[in-house]
GROMACS .gro file of N, CA and C in nm:
model
  207
    1MET      N    1  -5.562   0.506  -4.470
    1MET     CA    2  -5.403   0.538  -4.400
    1MET      C    3  -5.341   0.438  -4.394
    2SER      N    4  -5.256   0.379  -4.413
    2SER     CA    5  -5.177   0.286  -4.398
    2SER      C    6  -5.089   0.255  -4.226
    3GLU      N    7  -5.075   0.201  -4.197
    3GLU     CA    8  -5.062   0.149  -4.080
    3GLU      C    9  -4.914   0.122  -4.060
    4HIS      N   10  -4.845   0.166  -4.001
    4HIS     CA   11  -4.662   0.156  -3.937
    4HIS      C   12  -4.669   0.128  -3.818
    5VAL      N   13  -4.559   0.073  -3.856
    5VAL     CA   14  -4.471   0.016  -3.717
    5VAL      C   15  -4.309   0.092  -3.758
    6TYR      N   16  -4.246   0.169  -3.621
    6TYR     CA   17  -4.086   0.189  -3.646
    6TYR      C   18  -4.046   0.128  -3.530
    7LYS      N   19  -3.897   0.164  -3.573
    7LYS     CA   20  -3.821   0.139  -3.500
    7LYS      C   21  -3.744   0.182  -3.414
    8GLN      N   22  -3.641   0.299  -3.355
    8GLN     CA   23  -3.606   0.399  -3.288
    8GLN      C   24  -3.489   0.342  -3.252
    9ILE      N   25  -3.326   0.407  -3.288
    9ILE     CA   26  -3.190   0.321  -3.340
    9ILE      C   27  -3.185   0.531  -3.274
   10GLU      N   28  -3.036   0.507  -3.167
   10GLU     CA   29  -2.984   0.650  -3.104
   10GLU      C   30  -2.881   0.621  -3.183
   11LEU      N   31  -2.790   0.793  -3.247
   11LEU     CA   32  -2.704   0.830  -3.327
   11LEU      C   33  -2.599   0.954  -3.317
   12THR      N   34  -2.515   0.900  -3.246
   12THR     CA   35  -2.433   1.033  -3.225
   12THR      C   36  -2.371   1.045  -3.348
   13GLY      N   37  -2.377   1.176  -3.419
   13GLY     CA   38  -2.265   1.249  -3.537
   13GLY      C   39  -2.236   1.357  -3.474
   14SER      N   40  -2.043   1.381  -3.493
   14SER     CA   41  -1.996   1.501  -3.466
   14SER      C   42  -1.933   1.561  -3.608
   15SER      N   43  -1.887   1.689  -3.586
   15SER     CA   44  -1.886   1.751  -3.718
   15SER      C   45  -1.793   1.887  -3.636
   16PRO      N   46  -1.661   1.909  -3.630
   16PRO     CA   47  -1.642   2.049  -3.658
   16PRO      C   48  -1.695   2.207  -3.715
   17GLN      N   49  -1.786   2.155  -3.783
   17GLN     CA   50  -1.878   2.272  -3.902
   17GLN      C   51  -2.025   2.338  -3.762
   18SER      N   52  -2.081   2.245  -3.734
   18SER     CA   53  -2.127   2.287  -3.719
   18SER      C   54  -2.266   2.173  -3.610
   19SER      N   55  -2.382   2.206  -3.528
   19SER     CA   56  -2.440   2.113  -3.502
   19SER      C   57  -2.543   2.095  -3.588
   20ASP      N   58  -2.552   2.157  -3.671
   20ASP     CA   59  -2.622   2.132  -3.777
   20ASP      C   60  -2.577   1.987  -3.843
   21ASP      N   61  -2.467   1.994  -3.906
   21ASP     CA   62  -2.396   1.959  -3.950
   21ASP      C   63  -2.348   1.766  -3.892
   22ALA      N   64  -2.325   1.823  -3.746
   22ALA     CA   65  -2.316   1.660  -3.706
   22ALA      C   66  -2.479   1.568  -3.706
   23VAL      N   67  -2.591   1.625  -3.763
   23VAL     CA   68  -2.674   1.533  -3.739
   23VAL      C   69  -2.666   1.536  -3.954
   24ARG      N   70  -2.592   1.556  -3.985
   24ARG     CA   71  -2.612   1.565  -4.162
   24ARG      C   72  -2.476   1.417  -4.135
   25VAL      N   73  -2.369   1.483  -4.075
   25VAL     CA   74  -2.292   1.351  -4.094
   25VAL      C   75  -2.352   1.183  -4.024
   26ALA      N   76  -2.465   1.219  -3.886
   26ALA     CA   77  -2.484   1.076  -3.884
   26ALA      C   78  -2.561   1.082  -3.950
   27LEU      N   79  -2.677   1.114  -4.018
   27LEU     CA   80  -2.767   1.056  -4.110
   27LEU      C   81  -2.735   0.994  -4.202
   28ALA      N   82  -2.605   1.043  -4.285
   28ALA     CA   83  -2.496   1.064  -4.378
   28ALA      C   84  -2.462   0.858  -4.387
   29LYS      N   85  -2.406   0.889  -4.248
   29LYS     CA   86  -2.367   0.714  -4.269
   29LYS      C   87  -2.440   0.662  -4.270
   30ALA      N   88  -2.487   0.640  -4.161
   30ALA     CA   89  -2.623   0.565  -4.136
   30ALA      C   90  -2.703   0.487  -4.233
   31SER      N   91  -2.730   0.593  -4.331
   31SER     CA   92  -2.787   0.592  -4.461
   31SER      C   93  -2.741   0.436  -4.581
   32LYS      N   94  -2.652   0.446  -4.533
   32LYS     CA   95  -2.512   0.334  -4.565
   32LYS      C   96  -2.567   0.219  -4.571
   33THR      N   97  -2.585   0.195  -4.416
   33THR     CA   98  -2.657   0.052  -4.390
   33THR      C   99  -2.764   0.017  -4.366
   34LEU      N  100  -2.875   0.165  -4.307
   34LEU     CA  101  -3.006   0.107  -4.264
   34LEU      C  102  -3.066   0.227  -4.394
   35ARG      N  103  -3.193   0.117  -4.410
   35ARG     CA  104  -3.289   0.184  -4.413
   35ARG      C  105  -3.407   0.209  -4.421
   36ASN      N  106  -3.509   0.276  -4.487
   36ASN     CA  107  -3.632   0.338  -4.477
   36ASN      C  108  -3.609   0.434  -4.349
   37MET      N  109  -3.493   0.479  -4.388
   37MET     CA  110  -3.492   0.616  -4.212
   37MET      C  111  -3.619   0.706  -4.239
   38HIS      N  112  -3.700   0.743  -4.127
   38HIS     CA  113  -3.791   0.850  -4.161
   38HIS      C  114  -3.811   0.969  -4.100
   39TRP      N  115  -3.771   0.973  -3.951
   39TRP     CA  116  -3.765   1.071  -3.919
   39TRP      C  117  -3.655   1.057  -3.796
   40PHE      N  118  -3.607   1.177  -3.742
   40PHE     CA  119  -3.504   1.159  -3.626
   40PHE      C  120  -3.552   1.273  -3.565
   41GLU      N  121  -3.501   1.286  -3.463
   41GLU     CA  122  -3.512   1.331  -3.305
   41GLU      C  123  -3.408   1.408  -3.277
   42VAL      N  124  -3.334   1.490  -3.207
   42VAL     CA  125  -3.218   1.568  -3.179
   42VAL      C  126  -3.247   1.526  -3.040
   43VAL      N  127  -3.207   1.472  -2.954
   43VAL     CA  128  -3.182   1.440  -2.730
   43VAL      C  129  -3.077   1.462  -2.697
   44GLU      N  130  -2.996   1.565  -2.756
   44GLU     CA  131  -2.859   1.568  -2.705
   44GLU      C  132  -2.791   1.646  -2.764
   45THR      N  133  -2.732   1.785  -2.784
   45THR     CA  134  -2.652   1.843  -2.831
   45THR      C  135  -2.501   1.890  -2.712
   46ARG      N  136  -2.371   1.832  -2.746
   46ARG     CA  137  -2.248   1.862  -2.685
   46ARG      C  138  -2.152   1.939  -2.804
   47GLY      N  139  -2.045   2.049  -2.716
   47GLY     CA  140  -1.957   2.050  -2.792
   47GLY      C  141  -1.828   2.067  -2.651
   48HIS      N  142  -1.727   2.107  -2.790
   48HIS     CA  143  -1.569   2.095  -2.751
   48HIS      C  144  -1.540   2.233  -2.741
   49ILE      N  145  -1.485   2.266  -2.604
   49ILE     CA  146  -1.478   2.404  -2.627
   49ILE      C  147  -1.252   2.445  -2.567
   50GLU      N  148  -1.237   2.521  -2.623
   50GLU     CA  149  -1.050   2.472  -2.630
   50GLU      C  150  -1.057   2.647  -2.666
   51ASP      N  151  -1.004   2.685  -2.563
   51ASP     CA  152  -0.970   2.850  -2.509
   51ASP      C  153  -1.088   2.964  -2.618
   52GLY      N  154  -1.165   2.907  -2.529
   52GLY     CA  155  -1.370   2.994  -2.515
   52GLY      C  156  -1.375   2.945  -2.663
   53LYS      N  157  -1.385   2.895  -2.739
   53LYS     CA  158  -1.400   2.886  -2.870
   53LYS      C  159  -1.535   2.712  -2.912
   54VAL      N  160  -1.527   2.713  -2.974
   54VAL     CA  161  -1.594   2.590  -2.979
   54VAL      C  162  -1.558   2.453  -3.060
   55LEU      N  163  -1.458   2.428  -3.106
   55LEU     CA  164  -1.386   2.317  -3.190
   55LEU      C  165  -1.455   2.232  -3.209
   56HIS      N  166  -1.600   2.138  -3.165
   56HIS     CA  167  -1.579   1.999  -3.194
   56HIS      C  168  -1.766   2.001  -3.173
   57TRP      N  169  -1.837   1.927  -3.242
   57TRP     CA  170  -1.989   1.958  -3.236
   57TRP      C  171  -2.028   1.804  -3.180
   58GLN      N  172  -2.052   1.773  -3.088
   58GLN     CA  173  -2.159   1.610  -3.108
   58GLN      C  174  -2.317   1.661  -3.098
   59VAL      N  175  -2.370   1.559  -3.112
   59VAL     CA  176  -2.523   1.532  -3.151
   59VAL      C  177  -2.573   1.395  -3.137
   60THR      N  178  -2.647   1.385  -3.051
   60THR     CA  179  -2.711   1.301  -3.060
   60THR      C  180  -2.867   1.309  -3.105
   61ILE      N  181  -2.900   1.162  -3.140
   61ILE     CA  182  -3.049   1.213  -3.242
   61ILE      C  183  -3.112   1.025  -3.179
   62LYS      N  184  -3.326   1.011  -3.258
   62LYS     CA  185  -3.307   0.901  -3.193
   62LYS      C  186  -3.381   0.964  -3.394
   63VAL      N  187  -3.385   0.833  -3.403
   63VAL     CA  188  -3.413   0.789  -3.572
   63VAL      C  189  -3.513   0.703  -3.580
   64GLY      N  190  -3.605   0.739  -3.623
   64GLY     CA  191  -3.716   0.683  -3.625
   64GLY      C  192  -3.756   0.557  -3.807
   65LEU      N  193  -3.711   0.413  -3.790
   65LEU     CA  194  -3.659   0.334  -3.927
   65LEU      C  195  -3.817   0.266  -3.919
   66ARG      N  196  -3.907   0.250  -4.027
   66ARG     CA  197  -4.012   0.220  -4.041
   66ARG      C  198  -3.967   0.097  -4.074
   67ILE      N  199  -4.080  -0.008  -4.010
   67ILE     CA  200  -4.027  -0.164  -4.010
   67ILE      C  201  -4.089  -0.222  -4.149
   68ASP      N  202  -4.028  -0.321  -4.245
   68ASP     CA  203  -4.113  -0.337  -4.373
   68ASP      C  204  -4.232  -0.425  -4.332
   69ASP      N  205  -4.342  -0.402  -4.414
   69ASP     CA  206  -4.423  -0.511  -4.413
   69ASP      C  207  -4.413  -0.631  -4.437
   0.00000   0.00000   0.00000
């Protein structure tokens, strides 16, 4: 088994659709400039409420990036 080293970064994605979509938005945007993303962990979920309805989701995630050899 190979030994790997990872760097963690924190991202916050947002979406009017769902918390899952907010995660997808964050990862899709980050993948345009980052490489070797291997895992994520949801650390916080927030939402904007108006008239008793959820209008917007914000999800903060930690992302593990594998450091090149």
